[in-house]
mmCIF file with all atom_site columns, C-alpha atoms in Angstrom:
data_model
loop_
_atom_site.group_PDB
_atom_site.id
_atom_site.type_symbol
_atom_site.label_atom_id
_atom_site.label_alt_id
_atom_site.label_comp_id
_atom_site.label_asym_id
_atom_site.label_entity_id
_atom_site.label_seq_id
_atom_site.pdbx_PDB_ins_code
_atom_site.Cartn_x
_atom_site.Cartn_y
_atom_site.Cartn_z
_atom_site.occupancy
_atom_site.B_iso_or_equiv
_atom_site.pdbx_formal_charge
_atom_site.auth_seq_id
_atom_site.auth_comp_id
_atom_site.auth_asym_id
_atom_site.auth_atom_id
_atom_site.pdbx_PDB_model_num
ATOM 1   C CA . UNK A 1 1   ? 19.892 -13.197 -18.261 1.00 0.00 ? 1   UNK A CA 1
ATOM 2   C CA . UNK A 1 2   ? 23.595 -13.244 -19.065 1.00 0.00 ? 2   UNK A CA 1
ATOM 3   C CA . UNK A 1 3   ? 25.920 -15.951 -17.706 1.00 0.00 ? 3   UNK A CA 1
ATOM 4   C CA . UNK A 1 4   ? 27.125 -13.853 -14.747 1.00 0.00 ? 4   UNK A CA 1
ATOM 5   C CA . UNK A 1 5   ? 23.576 -13.047 -13.652 1.00 0.00 ? 5   UNK A CA 1
ATOM 6   C CA . UNK A 1 6   ? 22.563 -16.696 -13.974 1.00 0.00 ? 6   UNK A CA 1
ATOM 7   C CA . UNK A 1 7   ? 25.542 -17.722 -11.813 1.00 0.00 ? 7   UNK A CA 1
ATOM 8   C CA . UNK A 1 8   ? 24.606 -15.219 -9.077  1.00 0.00 ? 8   UNK A CA 1
ATOM 9   C CA . UNK A 1 9   ? 20.972 -16.317 -9.193  1.00 0.00 ? 9   UNK A CA 1
ATOM 10  C CA . UNK A 1 10  ? 21.998 -19.974 -8.913  1.00 0.00 ? 10  UNK A CA 1
ATOM 11  C CA . UNK A 1 11  ? 24.452 -19.569 -6.044  1.00 0.00 ? 11  UNK A CA 1
ATOM 12  C CA . UNK A 1 12  ? 22.505 -16.980 -4.030  1.00 0.00 ? 12  UNK A CA 1
ATOM 13  C CA . UNK A 1 13  ? 24.104 -14.631 -1.490  1.00 0.00 ? 13  UNK A CA 1
ATOM 14  C CA . UNK A 1 14  ? 27.460 -15.337 0.109   1.00 0.00 ? 14  UNK A CA 1
ATOM 15  C CA . UNK A 1 15  ? 27.259 -15.039 3.909   1.00 0.00 ? 15  UNK A CA 1
ATOM 16  C CA . UNK A 1 16  ? 29.929 -13.993 6.419   1.00 0.00 ? 16  UNK A CA 1
ATOM 17  C CA . UNK A 1 17  ? 29.688 -13.657 10.198  1.00 0.00 ? 17  UNK A CA 1
ATOM 18  C CA . UNK A 1 18  ? 31.895 -11.996 12.788  1.00 0.00 ? 18  UNK A CA 1
ATOM 19  C CA . UNK A 1 19  ? 32.122 -11.658 16.558  1.00 0.00 ? 19  UNK A CA 1
ATOM 20  C CA . UNK A 1 20  ? 34.664 -9.597  18.487  1.00 0.00 ? 20  UNK A CA 1
ATOM 21  C CA . UNK A 1 21  ? 35.713 -8.514  21.933  1.00 0.00 ? 21  UNK A CA 1
ATOM 22  C CA . UNK A 1 22  ? 37.612 -5.283  22.578  1.00 0.00 ? 22  UNK A CA 1
ATOM 23  C CA . UNK A 1 23  ? 38.992 -3.454  25.583  1.00 0.00 ? 23  UNK A CA 1
ATOM 24  C CA . UNK A 1 24  ? 37.337 -0.211  24.370  1.00 0.00 ? 24  UNK A CA 1
ATOM 25  C CA . UNK A 1 25  ? 34.948 0.457   21.480  1.00 0.00 ? 25  UNK A CA 1
ATOM 26  C CA . UNK A 1 26  ? 36.531 3.471   19.755  1.00 0.00 ? 26  UNK A CA 1
ATOM 27  C CA . UNK A 1 27  ? 34.770 5.178   16.827  1.00 0.00 ? 27  UNK A CA 1
ATOM 28  C CA . UNK A 1 28  ? 36.696 7.915   15.010  1.00 0.00 ? 28  UNK A CA 1
ATOM 29  C CA . UNK A 1 29  ? 38.981 8.351   18.000  1.00 0.00 ? 29  UNK A CA 1
ATOM 30  C CA . UNK A 1 30  ? 36.180 8.614   20.580  1.00 0.00 ? 30  UNK A CA 1
ATOM 31  C CA . UNK A 1 31  ? 35.336 5.932   23.149  1.00 0.00 ? 31  UNK A CA 1
ATOM 32  C CA . UNK A 1 32  ? 31.749 4.710   22.788  1.00 0.00 ? 32  UNK A CA 1
ATOM 33  C CA . UNK A 1 33  ? 31.870 2.698   26.023  1.00 0.00 ? 33  UNK A CA 1
ATOM 34  C CA . UNK A 1 34  ? 33.291 5.265   28.482  1.00 0.00 ? 34  UNK A CA 1
ATOM 35  C CA . UNK A 1 35  ? 36.661 3.506   28.118  1.00 0.00 ? 35  UNK A CA 1
ATOM 36  C CA . UNK A 1 36  ? 35.106 0.127   28.972  1.00 0.00 ? 36  UNK A CA 1
ATOM 37  C CA . UNK A 1 37  ? 35.064 -3.209  27.165  1.00 0.00 ? 37  UNK A CA 1
ATOM 38  C CA . UNK A 1 38  ? 32.667 -4.139  24.355  1.00 0.00 ? 38  UNK A CA 1
ATOM 39  C CA . UNK A 1 39  ? 31.338 -7.241  22.642  1.00 0.00 ? 39  UNK A CA 1
ATOM 40  C CA . UNK A 1 40  ? 30.131 -6.957  19.047  1.00 0.00 ? 40  UNK A CA 1
ATOM 41  C CA . UNK A 1 41  ? 28.871 -9.150  16.247  1.00 0.00 ? 41  UNK A CA 1
ATOM 42  C CA . UNK A 1 42  ? 27.703 -8.866  12.684  1.00 0.00 ? 42  UNK A CA 1
ATOM 43  C CA . UNK A 1 43  ? 26.505 -10.567 9.539   1.00 0.00 ? 43  UNK A CA 1
ATOM 44  C CA . UNK A 1 44  ? 27.141 -9.689  5.884   1.00 0.00 ? 44  UNK A CA 1
ATOM 45  C CA . UNK A 1 45  ? 25.540 -10.888 2.657   1.00 0.00 ? 45  UNK A CA 1
ATOM 46  C CA . UNK A 1 46  ? 27.085 -10.367 -0.775  1.00 0.00 ? 46  UNK A CA 1
ATOM 47  C CA . UNK A 1 47  ? 25.428 -10.909 -4.145  1.00 0.00 ? 47  UNK A CA 1
ATOM 48  C CA . UNK A 1 48  ? 27.721 -10.041 -7.027  1.00 0.00 ? 48  UNK A CA 1
ATOM 49  C CA . UNK A 1 49  ? 28.873 -6.443  -6.487  1.00 0.00 ? 49  UNK A CA 1
ATOM 50  C CA . UNK A 1 50  ? 26.127 -5.683  -3.956  1.00 0.00 ? 50  UNK A CA 1
ATOM 51  C CA . UNK A 1 51  ? 26.349 -6.144  -0.217  1.00 0.00 ? 51  UNK A CA 1
ATOM 52  C CA . UNK A 1 52  ? 24.226 -5.620  2.879   1.00 0.00 ? 52  UNK A CA 1
ATOM 53  C CA . UNK A 1 53  ? 24.780 -6.279  6.544   1.00 0.00 ? 53  UNK A CA 1
ATOM 54  C CA . UNK A 1 54  ? 24.069 -5.610  10.182  1.00 0.00 ? 54  UNK A CA 1
ATOM 55  C CA . UNK A 1 55  ? 26.387 -5.088  13.151  1.00 0.00 ? 55  UNK A CA 1
ATOM 56  C CA . UNK A 1 56  ? 25.771 -4.409  16.849  1.00 0.00 ? 56  UNK A CA 1
ATOM 57  C CA . UNK A 1 57  ? 27.794 -3.540  19.955  1.00 0.00 ? 57  UNK A CA 1
ATOM 58  C CA . UNK A 1 58  ? 27.140 -2.506  23.517  1.00 0.00 ? 58  UNK A CA 1
ATOM 59  C CA . UNK A 1 59  ? 27.740 1.200   24.208  1.00 0.00 ? 59  UNK A CA 1
ATOM 60  C CA . UNK A 1 60  ? 27.820 3.490   27.236  1.00 0.00 ? 60  UNK A CA 1
ATOM 61  C CA . UNK A 1 61  ? 27.644 7.276   27.057  1.00 0.00 ? 61  UNK A CA 1
ATOM 62  C CA . UNK A 1 62  ? 28.591 9.818   29.768  1.00 0.00 ? 62  UNK A CA 1
ATOM 63  C CA . UNK A 1 63  ? 26.048 11.266  32.166  1.00 0.00 ? 63  UNK A CA 1
ATOM 64  C CA . UNK A 1 64  ? 22.564 10.040  33.015  1.00 0.00 ? 64  UNK A CA 1
ATOM 65  C CA . UNK A 1 65  ? 22.189 8.073   29.789  1.00 0.00 ? 65  UNK A CA 1
ATOM 66  C CA . UNK A 1 66  ? 20.692 4.581   29.547  1.00 0.00 ? 66  UNK A CA 1
ATOM 67  C CA . UNK A 1 67  ? 21.687 3.986   25.917  1.00 0.00 ? 67  UNK A CA 1
ATOM 68  C CA . UNK A 1 68  ? 22.817 0.358   25.849  1.00 0.00 ? 68  UNK A CA 1
ATOM 69  C CA . UNK A 1 69  ? 23.508 -0.713  22.262  1.00 0.00 ? 69  UNK A CA 1
ATOM 70  C CA . UNK A 1 70  ? 24.380 0.517   18.797  1.00 0.00 ? 70  UNK A CA 1
ATOM 71  C CA . UNK A 1 71  ? 22.894 -1.327  15.821  1.00 0.00 ? 71  UNK A CA 1
ATOM 72  C CA . UNK A 1 72  ? 24.220 -0.527  12.347  1.00 0.00 ? 72  UNK A CA 1
ATOM 73  C CA . UNK A 1 73  ? 22.406 -1.482  9.138   1.00 0.00 ? 73  UNK A CA 1
ATOM 74  C CA . UNK A 1 74  ? 24.227 -0.917  5.874   1.00 0.00 ? 74  UNK A CA 1
ATOM 75  C CA . UNK A 1 75  ? 24.347 -1.717  2.190   1.00 0.00 ? 75  UNK A CA 1
ATOM 76  C CA . UNK A 1 76  ? 26.063 -0.689  -0.986  1.00 0.00 ? 76  UNK A CA 1
ATOM 77  C CA . UNK A 1 77  ? 27.989 -1.706  -4.037  1.00 0.00 ? 77  UNK A CA 1
ATOM 78  C CA . UNK A 1 78  ? 31.657 -2.575  -4.501  1.00 0.00 ? 78  UNK A CA 1
ATOM 79  C CA . UNK A 1 79  ? 33.268 -2.294  -7.907  1.00 0.00 ? 79  UNK A CA 1
ATOM 80  C CA . UNK A 1 80  ? 36.612 -1.601  -9.581  1.00 0.00 ? 80  UNK A CA 1
ATOM 81  C CA . UNK A 1 81  ? 37.806 1.152   -11.908 1.00 0.00 ? 81  UNK A CA 1
ATOM 82  C CA . UNK A 1 82  ? 41.318 1.708   -13.284 1.00 0.00 ? 82  UNK A CA 1
ATOM 83  C CA . UNK A 1 83  ? 42.851 -0.546  -10.646 1.00 0.00 ? 83  UNK A CA 1
ATOM 84  C CA . UNK A 1 84  ? 41.013 1.092   -7.729  1.00 0.00 ? 84  UNK A CA 1
ATOM 85  C CA . UNK A 1 85  ? 38.538 -0.751  -5.527  1.00 0.00 ? 85  UNK A CA 1
ATOM 86  C CA . UNK A 1 86  ? 35.463 1.441   -4.992  1.00 0.00 ? 86  UNK A CA 1
ATOM 87  C CA . UNK A 1 87  ? 32.816 1.184   -2.275  1.00 0.00 ? 87  UNK A CA 1
ATOM 88  C CA . UNK A 1 88  ? 29.626 3.279   -2.411  1.00 0.00 ? 88  UNK A CA 1
ATOM 89  C CA . UNK A 1 89  ? 27.115 2.738   0.348   1.00 0.00 ? 89  UNK A CA 1
ATOM 90  C CA . UNK A 1 90  ? 24.794 3.964   3.064   1.00 0.00 ? 90  UNK A CA 1
ATOM 91  C CA . UNK A 1 91  ? 24.879 3.243   6.819   1.00 0.00 ? 91  UNK A CA 1
ATOM 92  C CA . UNK A 1 92  ? 22.085 3.662   9.358   1.00 0.00 ? 92  UNK A CA 1
ATOM 93  C CA . UNK A 1 93  ? 23.161 3.987   13.009  1.00 0.00 ? 93  UNK A CA 1
ATOM 94  C CA . UNK A 1 94  ? 20.463 3.081   15.541  1.00 0.00 ? 94  UNK A CA 1
ATOM 95  C CA . UNK A 1 95  ? 20.705 3.281   19.358  1.00 0.00 ? 95  UNK A CA 1
ATOM 96  C CA . UNK A 1 96  ? 18.740 1.204   21.863  1.00 0.00 ? 96  UNK A CA 1
ATOM 97  C CA . UNK A 1 97  ? 17.294 2.769   25.035  1.00 0.00 ? 97  UNK A CA 1
ATOM 98  C CA . UNK A 1 98  ? 18.412 6.284   24.141  1.00 0.00 ? 98  UNK A CA 1
ATOM 99  C CA . UNK A 1 99  ? 16.945 9.123   26.243  1.00 0.00 ? 99  UNK A CA 1
ATOM 100 C CA . UNK A 1 100 ? 13.703 10.707  25.078  1.00 0.00 ? 100 UNK A CA 1
ATOM 101 C CA . UNK A 1 101 ? 14.447 13.483  22.597  1.00 0.00 ? 101 UNK A CA 1
ATOM 102 C CA . UNK A 1 102 ? 18.127 12.562  22.258  1.00 0.00 ? 102 UNK A CA 1
ATOM 103 C CA . UNK A 1 103 ? 17.831 11.915  18.502  1.00 0.00 ? 103 UNK A CA 1
ATOM 104 C CA . UNK A 1 104 ? 20.956 9.754   18.402  1.00 0.00 ? 104 UNK A CA 1
ATOM 105 C CA . UNK A 1 105 ? 19.906 7.801   15.272  1.00 0.00 ? 105 UNK A CA 1
ATOM 106 C CA . UNK A 1 106 ? 21.386 9.019   12.007  1.00 0.00 ? 106 UNK A CA 1
ATOM 107 C CA . UNK A 1 107 ? 22.297 8.008   8.449   1.00 0.00 ? 107 UNK A CA 1
ATOM 108 C CA . UNK A 1 108 ? 25.589 8.413   6.583   1.00 0.00 ? 108 UNK A CA 1
ATOM 109 C CA . UNK A 1 109 ? 26.467 8.100   2.920   1.00 0.00 ? 109 UNK A CA 1
ATOM 110 C CA . UNK A 1 110 ? 29.865 6.566   2.174   1.00 0.00 ? 110 UNK A CA 1
ATOM 111 C CA . UNK A 1 111 ? 32.307 6.738   -0.748  1.00 0.00 ? 111 UNK A CA 1
ATOM 112 C CA . UNK A 1 112 ? 35.649 4.928   -0.410  1.00 0.00 ? 112 UNK A CA 1
ATOM 113 C CA . UNK A 1 113 ? 38.512 3.935   -2.675  1.00 0.00 ? 113 UNK A CA 1
ATOM 114 C CA . UNK A 1 114 ? 41.604 1.783   -2.152  1.00 0.00 ? 114 UNK A CA 1
ATOM 115 C CA . UNK A 1 115 ? 44.416 0.321   -4.215  1.00 0.00 ? 115 UNK A CA 1
ATOM 116 C CA . UNK A 1 116 ? 47.216 -2.166  -3.615  1.00 0.00 ? 116 UNK A CA 1
ATOM 117 C CA . UNK A 1 117 ? 50.808 -1.152  -4.341  1.00 0.00 ? 117 UNK A CA 1
ATOM 118 C CA . UNK A 1 118 ? 52.892 -4.267  -3.805  1.00 0.00 ? 118 UNK A CA 1
ATOM 119 C CA . UNK A 1 119 ? 52.538 -5.320  -0.149  1.00 0.00 ? 119 UNK A CA 1
ATOM 120 C CA . UNK A 1 120 ? 50.882 -1.991  0.763   1.00 0.00 ? 120 UNK A CA 1
ATOM 121 C CA . UNK A 1 121 ? 47.312 -0.788  0.327   1.00 0.00 ? 121 UNK A CA 1
ATOM 122 C CA . UNK A 1 122 ? 46.406 2.907   0.303   1.00 0.00 ? 122 UNK A CA 1
ATOM 123 C CA . UNK A 1 123 ? 42.873 4.192   0.715   1.00 0.00 ? 123 UNK A CA 1
ATOM 124 C CA . UNK A 1 124 ? 40.635 7.175   1.323   1.00 0.00 ? 124 UNK A CA 1
ATOM 125 C CA . UNK A 1 125 ? 37.003 7.578   2.352   1.00 0.00 ? 125 UNK A CA 1
ATOM 126 C CA . UNK A 1 126 ? 34.390 10.266  2.890   1.00 0.00 ? 126 UNK A CA 1
ATOM 127 C CA . UNK A 1 127 ? 31.176 9.975   4.922   1.00 0.00 ? 127 UNK A CA 1
ATOM 128 C CA . UNK A 1 128 ? 28.359 12.513  4.883   1.00 0.00 ? 128 UNK A CA 1
ATOM 129 C CA . UNK A 1 129 ? 25.338 12.840  7.189   1.00 0.00 ? 129 UNK A CA 1
ATOM 130 C CA . UNK A 1 130 ? 22.646 15.507  6.689   1.00 0.00 ? 130 UNK A CA 1
ATOM 131 C CA . UNK A 1 131 ? 21.536 15.144  10.339  1.00 0.00 ? 131 UNK A CA 1
ATOM 132 C CA . UNK A 1 132 ? 24.303 13.766  12.557  1.00 0.00 ? 132 UNK A CA 1
ATOM 133 C CA . UNK A 1 133 ? 24.254 12.103  15.991  1.00 0.00 ? 133 UNK A CA 1
ATOM 134 C CA . UNK A 1 134 ? 22.336 14.090  18.606  1.00 0.00 ? 134 UNK A CA 1
ATOM 135 C CA . UNK A 1 135 ? 19.526 16.618  18.633  1.00 0.00 ? 135 UNK A CA 1
ATOM 136 C CA . UNK A 1 136 ? 21.538 19.570  17.247  1.00 0.00 ? 136 UNK A CA 1
ATOM 137 C CA . UNK A 1 137 ? 20.692 18.678  13.604  1.00 0.00 ? 137 UNK A CA 1
ATOM 138 C CA . UNK A 1 138 ? 24.301 19.208  12.527  1.00 0.00 ? 138 UNK A CA 1
ATOM 139 C CA . UNK A 1 139 ? 25.412 18.290  9.052   1.00 0.00 ? 139 UNK A CA 1
ATOM 140 C CA . UNK A 1 140 ? 28.597 16.255  9.294   1.00 0.00 ? 140 UNK A CA 1
ATOM 141 C CA . UNK A 1 141 ? 31.375 15.118  6.983   1.00 0.00 ? 141 UNK A CA 1
ATOM 142 C CA . UNK A 1 142 ? 34.174 12.748  7.923   1.00 0.00 ? 142 UNK A CA 1
ATOM 143 C CA . UNK A 1 143 ? 37.202 12.330  5.648   1.00 0.00 ? 143 UNK A CA 1
ATOM 144 C CA . UNK A 1 144 ? 39.949 9.771   6.153   1.00 0.00 ? 144 UNK A CA 1
ATOM 145 C CA . UNK A 1 145 ? 43.179 8.575   4.566   1.00 0.00 ? 145 UNK A CA 1
ATOM 146 C CA . UNK A 1 146 ? 44.436 5.123   5.506   1.00 0.00 ? 146 UNK A CA 1
ATOM 147 C CA . UNK A 1 147 ? 47.216 2.683   4.731   1.00 0.00 ? 147 UNK A CA 1
ATOM 148 C CA . UNK A 1 148 ? 48.087 -0.929  5.480   1.00 0.00 ? 148 UNK A CA 1
ATOM 149 C CA . UNK A 1 149 ? 51.130 -3.097  4.817   1.00 0.00 ? 149 UNK A CA 1
ATOM 150 C CA . UNK A 1 150 ? 51.938 -6.758  5.438   1.00 0.00 ? 150 UNK A CA 1
ATOM 151 C CA . UNK A 1 151 ? 55.615 -6.879  6.465   1.00 0.00 ? 151 UNK A CA 1
ATOM 152 C CA . UNK A 1 152 ? 55.568 -10.600 7.251   1.00 0.00 ? 152 UNK A CA 1
ATOM 153 C CA . UNK A 1 153 ? 53.323 -13.626 7.016   1.00 0.00 ? 153 UNK A CA 1
ATOM 154 C CA . UNK A 1 154 ? 50.151 -13.200 9.133   1.00 0.00 ? 154 UNK A CA 1
ATOM 155 C CA . UNK A 1 155 ? 51.092 -9.629  10.150  1.00 0.00 ? 155 UNK A CA 1
ATOM 156 C CA . UNK A 1 156 ? 49.383 -6.409  9.025   1.00 0.00 ? 156 UNK A CA 1
ATOM 157 C CA . UNK A 1 157 ? 50.447 -2.943  10.160  1.00 0.00 ? 157 UNK A CA 1
ATOM 158 C CA . UNK A 1 158 ? 47.922 -0.183  9.475   1.00 0.00 ? 158 UNK A CA 1
ATOM 159 C CA . UNK A 1 159 ? 46.989 3.359   10.339  1.00 0.00 ? 159 UNK A CA 1
ATOM 160 C CA . UNK A 1 160 ? 44.608 6.165   9.467   1.00 0.00 ? 160 UNK A CA 1
ATOM 161 C CA . UNK A 1 161 ? 44.142 9.879   9.924   1.00 0.00 ? 161 UNK A CA 1
ATOM 162 C CA . UNK A 1 162 ? 40.753 11.543  9.663   1.00 0.00 ? 162 UNK A CA 1
ATOM 163 C CA . UNK A 1 163 ? 38.902 14.762  10.361  1.00 0.00 ? 163 UNK A CA 1
ATOM 164 C CA . UNK A 1 164 ? 35.320 15.123  11.555  1.00 0.00 ? 164 UNK A CA 1
ATOM 165 C CA . UNK A 1 165 ? 33.690 18.293  10.217  1.00 0.00 ? 165 UNK A CA 1
ATOM 166 C CA . UNK A 1 166 ? 30.516 19.487  11.947  1.00 0.00 ? 166 UNK A CA 1
ATOM 167 C CA . UNK A 1 167 ? 28.351 22.509  11.228  1.00 0.00 ? 167 UNK A CA 1
ATOM 168 C CA . UNK A 1 168 ? 28.739 23.336  14.955  1.00 0.00 ? 168 UNK A CA 1
ATOM 169 C CA . UNK A 1 169 ? 32.101 24.030  16.638  1.00 0.00 ? 169 UNK A CA 1
ATOM 170 C CA . UNK A 1 170 ? 32.946 20.409  17.497  1.00 0.00 ? 170 UNK A CA 1
ATOM 171 C CA . UNK A 1 171 ? 35.374 19.636  14.655  1.00 0.00 ? 171 UNK A CA 1
ATOM 172 C CA . UNK A 1 172 ? 38.349 17.463  15.539  1.00 0.00 ? 172 UNK A CA 1
ATOM 173 C CA . UNK A 1 173 ? 41.143 15.392  13.982  1.00 0.00 ? 173 UNK A CA 1
ATOM 174 C CA . UNK A 1 174 ? 41.768 11.771  14.898  1.00 0.00 ? 174 UNK A CA 1
ATOM 175 C CA . UNK A 1 175 ? 44.404 9.182   14.054  1.00 0.00 ? 175 UNK A CA 1
ATOM 176 C CA . UNK A 1 176 ? 45.266 5.585   14.851  1.00 0.00 ? 176 UNK A CA 1
ATOM 177 C CA . UNK A 1 177 ? 48.094 3.133   14.234  1.00 0.00 ? 177 UNK A CA 1
ATOM 178 C CA . UNK A 1 178 ? 48.367 -0.524  15.114  1.00 0.00 ? 178 UNK A CA 1
ATOM 179 C CA . UNK A 1 179 ? 49.209 -4.089  14.158  1.00 0.00 ? 179 UNK A CA 1
ATOM 180 C CA . UNK A 1 180 ? 47.083 -7.185  13.610  1.00 0.00 ? 180 UNK A CA 1
ATOM 181 C CA . UNK A 1 181 ? 48.214 -10.804 13.766  1.00 0.00 ? 181 UNK A CA 1
ATOM 182 C CA . UNK A 1 182 ? 46.233 -13.628 12.146  1.00 0.00 ? 182 UNK A CA 1
ATOM 183 C CA . UNK A 1 183 ? 46.241 -16.358 14.806  1.00 0.00 ? 183 UNK A CA 1
ATOM 184 C CA . UNK A 1 184 ? 44.281 -18.785 12.608  1.00 0.00 ? 184 UNK A CA 1
ATOM 185 C CA . UNK A 1 185 ? 42.360 -18.511 9.348   1.00 0.00 ? 185 UNK A CA 1
ATOM 186 C CA . UNK A 1 186 ? 39.336 -17.358 11.387  1.00 0.00 ? 186 UNK A CA 1
ATOM 187 C CA . UNK A 1 187 ? 40.824 -15.539 14.376  1.00 0.00 ? 187 UNK A CA 1
ATOM 188 C CA . UNK A 1 188 ? 42.885 -12.319 14.555  1.00 0.00 ? 188 UNK A CA 1
ATOM 189 C CA . UNK A 1 189 ? 44.182 -10.064 17.325  1.00 0.00 ? 189 UNK A CA 1
ATOM 190 C CA . UNK A 1 190 ? 44.689 -6.312  16.871  1.00 0.00 ? 190 UNK A CA 1
ATOM 191 C CA . UNK A 1 191 ? 46.512 -3.862  19.152  1.00 0.00 ? 191 UNK A CA 1
ATOM 192 C CA . UNK A 1 192 ? 45.993 -0.181  18.277  1.00 0.00 ? 192 UNK A CA 1
ATOM 193 C CA . UNK A 1 193 ? 46.715 3.323   19.559  1.00 0.00 ? 193 UNK A CA 1
ATOM 194 C CA . UNK A 1 194 ? 44.013 5.991   19.089  1.00 0.00 ? 194 UNK A CA 1
ATOM 195 C CA . UNK A 1 195 ? 44.140 9.731   19.712  1.00 0.00 ? 195 UNK A CA 1
ATOM 196 C CA . UNK A 1 196 ? 42.486 13.051  18.824  1.00 0.00 ? 196 UNK A CA 1
ATOM 197 C CA . UNK A 1 197 ? 43.539 16.692  18.945  1.00 0.00 ? 197 UNK A CA 1
ATOM 198 C CA . UNK A 1 198 ? 40.632 17.664  21.240  1.00 0.00 ? 198 UNK A CA 1
ATOM 199 C CA . UNK A 1 199 ? 41.261 16.211  24.699  1.00 0.00 ? 199 UNK A CA 1
ATOM 200 C CA . UNK A 1 200 ? 39.408 19.250  26.071  1.00 0.00 ? 200 UNK A CA 1
ATOM 201 C CA . UNK A 1 201 ? 36.159 17.712  24.763  1.00 0.00 ? 201 UNK A CA 1
ATOM 202 C CA . UNK A 1 202 ? 36.405 15.086  27.530  1.00 0.00 ? 202 UNK A CA 1
ATOM 203 C CA . UNK A 1 203 ? 38.155 11.902  28.572  1.00 0.00 ? 203 UNK A CA 1
ATOM 204 C CA . UNK A 1 204 ? 36.494 9.873   25.836  1.00 0.00 ? 204 UNK A CA 1
ATOM 205 C CA . UNK A 1 205 ? 38.460 11.958  23.279  1.00 0.00 ? 205 UNK A CA 1
ATOM 206 C CA . UNK A 1 206 ? 41.788 11.169  24.970  1.00 0.00 ? 206 UNK A CA 1
ATOM 207 C CA . UNK A 1 207 ? 44.624 8.928   23.817  1.00 0.00 ? 207 UNK A CA 1
ATOM 208 C CA . UNK A 1 208 ? 44.226 5.198   24.418  1.00 0.00 ? 208 UNK A CA 1
ATOM 209 C CA . UNK A 1 209 ? 45.629 1.788   23.504  1.00 0.00 ? 209 UNK A CA 1
ATOM 210 C CA . UNK A 1 210 ? 43.043 -0.829  22.557  1.00 0.00 ? 210 UNK A CA 1
ATOM 211 C CA . UNK A 1 211 ? 43.329 -4.604  22.186  1.00 0.00 ? 211 UNK A CA 1
ATOM 212 C CA . UNK A 1 212 ? 40.752 -6.567  20.175  1.00 0.00 ? 212 UNK A CA 1
ATOM 213 C CA . UNK A 1 213 ? 40.126 -10.201 19.294  1.00 0.00 ? 213 UNK A CA 1
ATOM 214 C CA . UNK A 1 214 ? 37.938 -10.924 16.250  1.00 0.00 ? 214 UNK A CA 1
ATOM 215 C CA . UNK A 1 215 ? 36.602 -14.159 14.791  1.00 0.00 ? 215 UNK A CA 1
ATOM 216 C CA . UNK A 1 216 ? 35.208 -14.363 11.247  1.00 0.00 ? 216 UNK A CA 1
ATOM 217 C CA . UNK A 1 217 ? 33.457 -17.312 9.668   1.00 0.00 ? 217 UNK A CA 1
#
């Protein structure tokens, strides 16, 4: 073993935990809680460049649907090349109490890159699923560009624009912009505006302001 490998083996994984409350769980511009509040929590382990984790939140879908929770399991590798931070990973989305035959569970492959330019960070990401959420067996690709800047101590202003491509006719564009304030070293509040270009898909695709409080330790 080289020195770096021996150090990782000696120290073991680095653990991080998070818990959050939000006025509306929004994923890619779409409410996952029928515009209601959500509580979530997660755990992450990092060993060298490799990481793995789990995260869960309550959910509520329209109609006669008893689905109660989303559980995400993920892993990947983070590295650096030519000044860019790279993240290659896979995410499994699992849903508790989903209706029989709904086929909500799916897997996505992720490739993301970001780079700091002074106080600003610019990034882009692409996610691909060969069999997306639901029983339609759609392939899906989501692409996003994002940016963040810290204009003052403890403040971060950020935003993103993305497009969800589906092999059916349910493509849409989404965007968000907001600000986060670091209350303490472990606690942050975020206020964010979300919207999509497809309000005709239903109320859960409509514009909304969301407030969140997140603790990390």
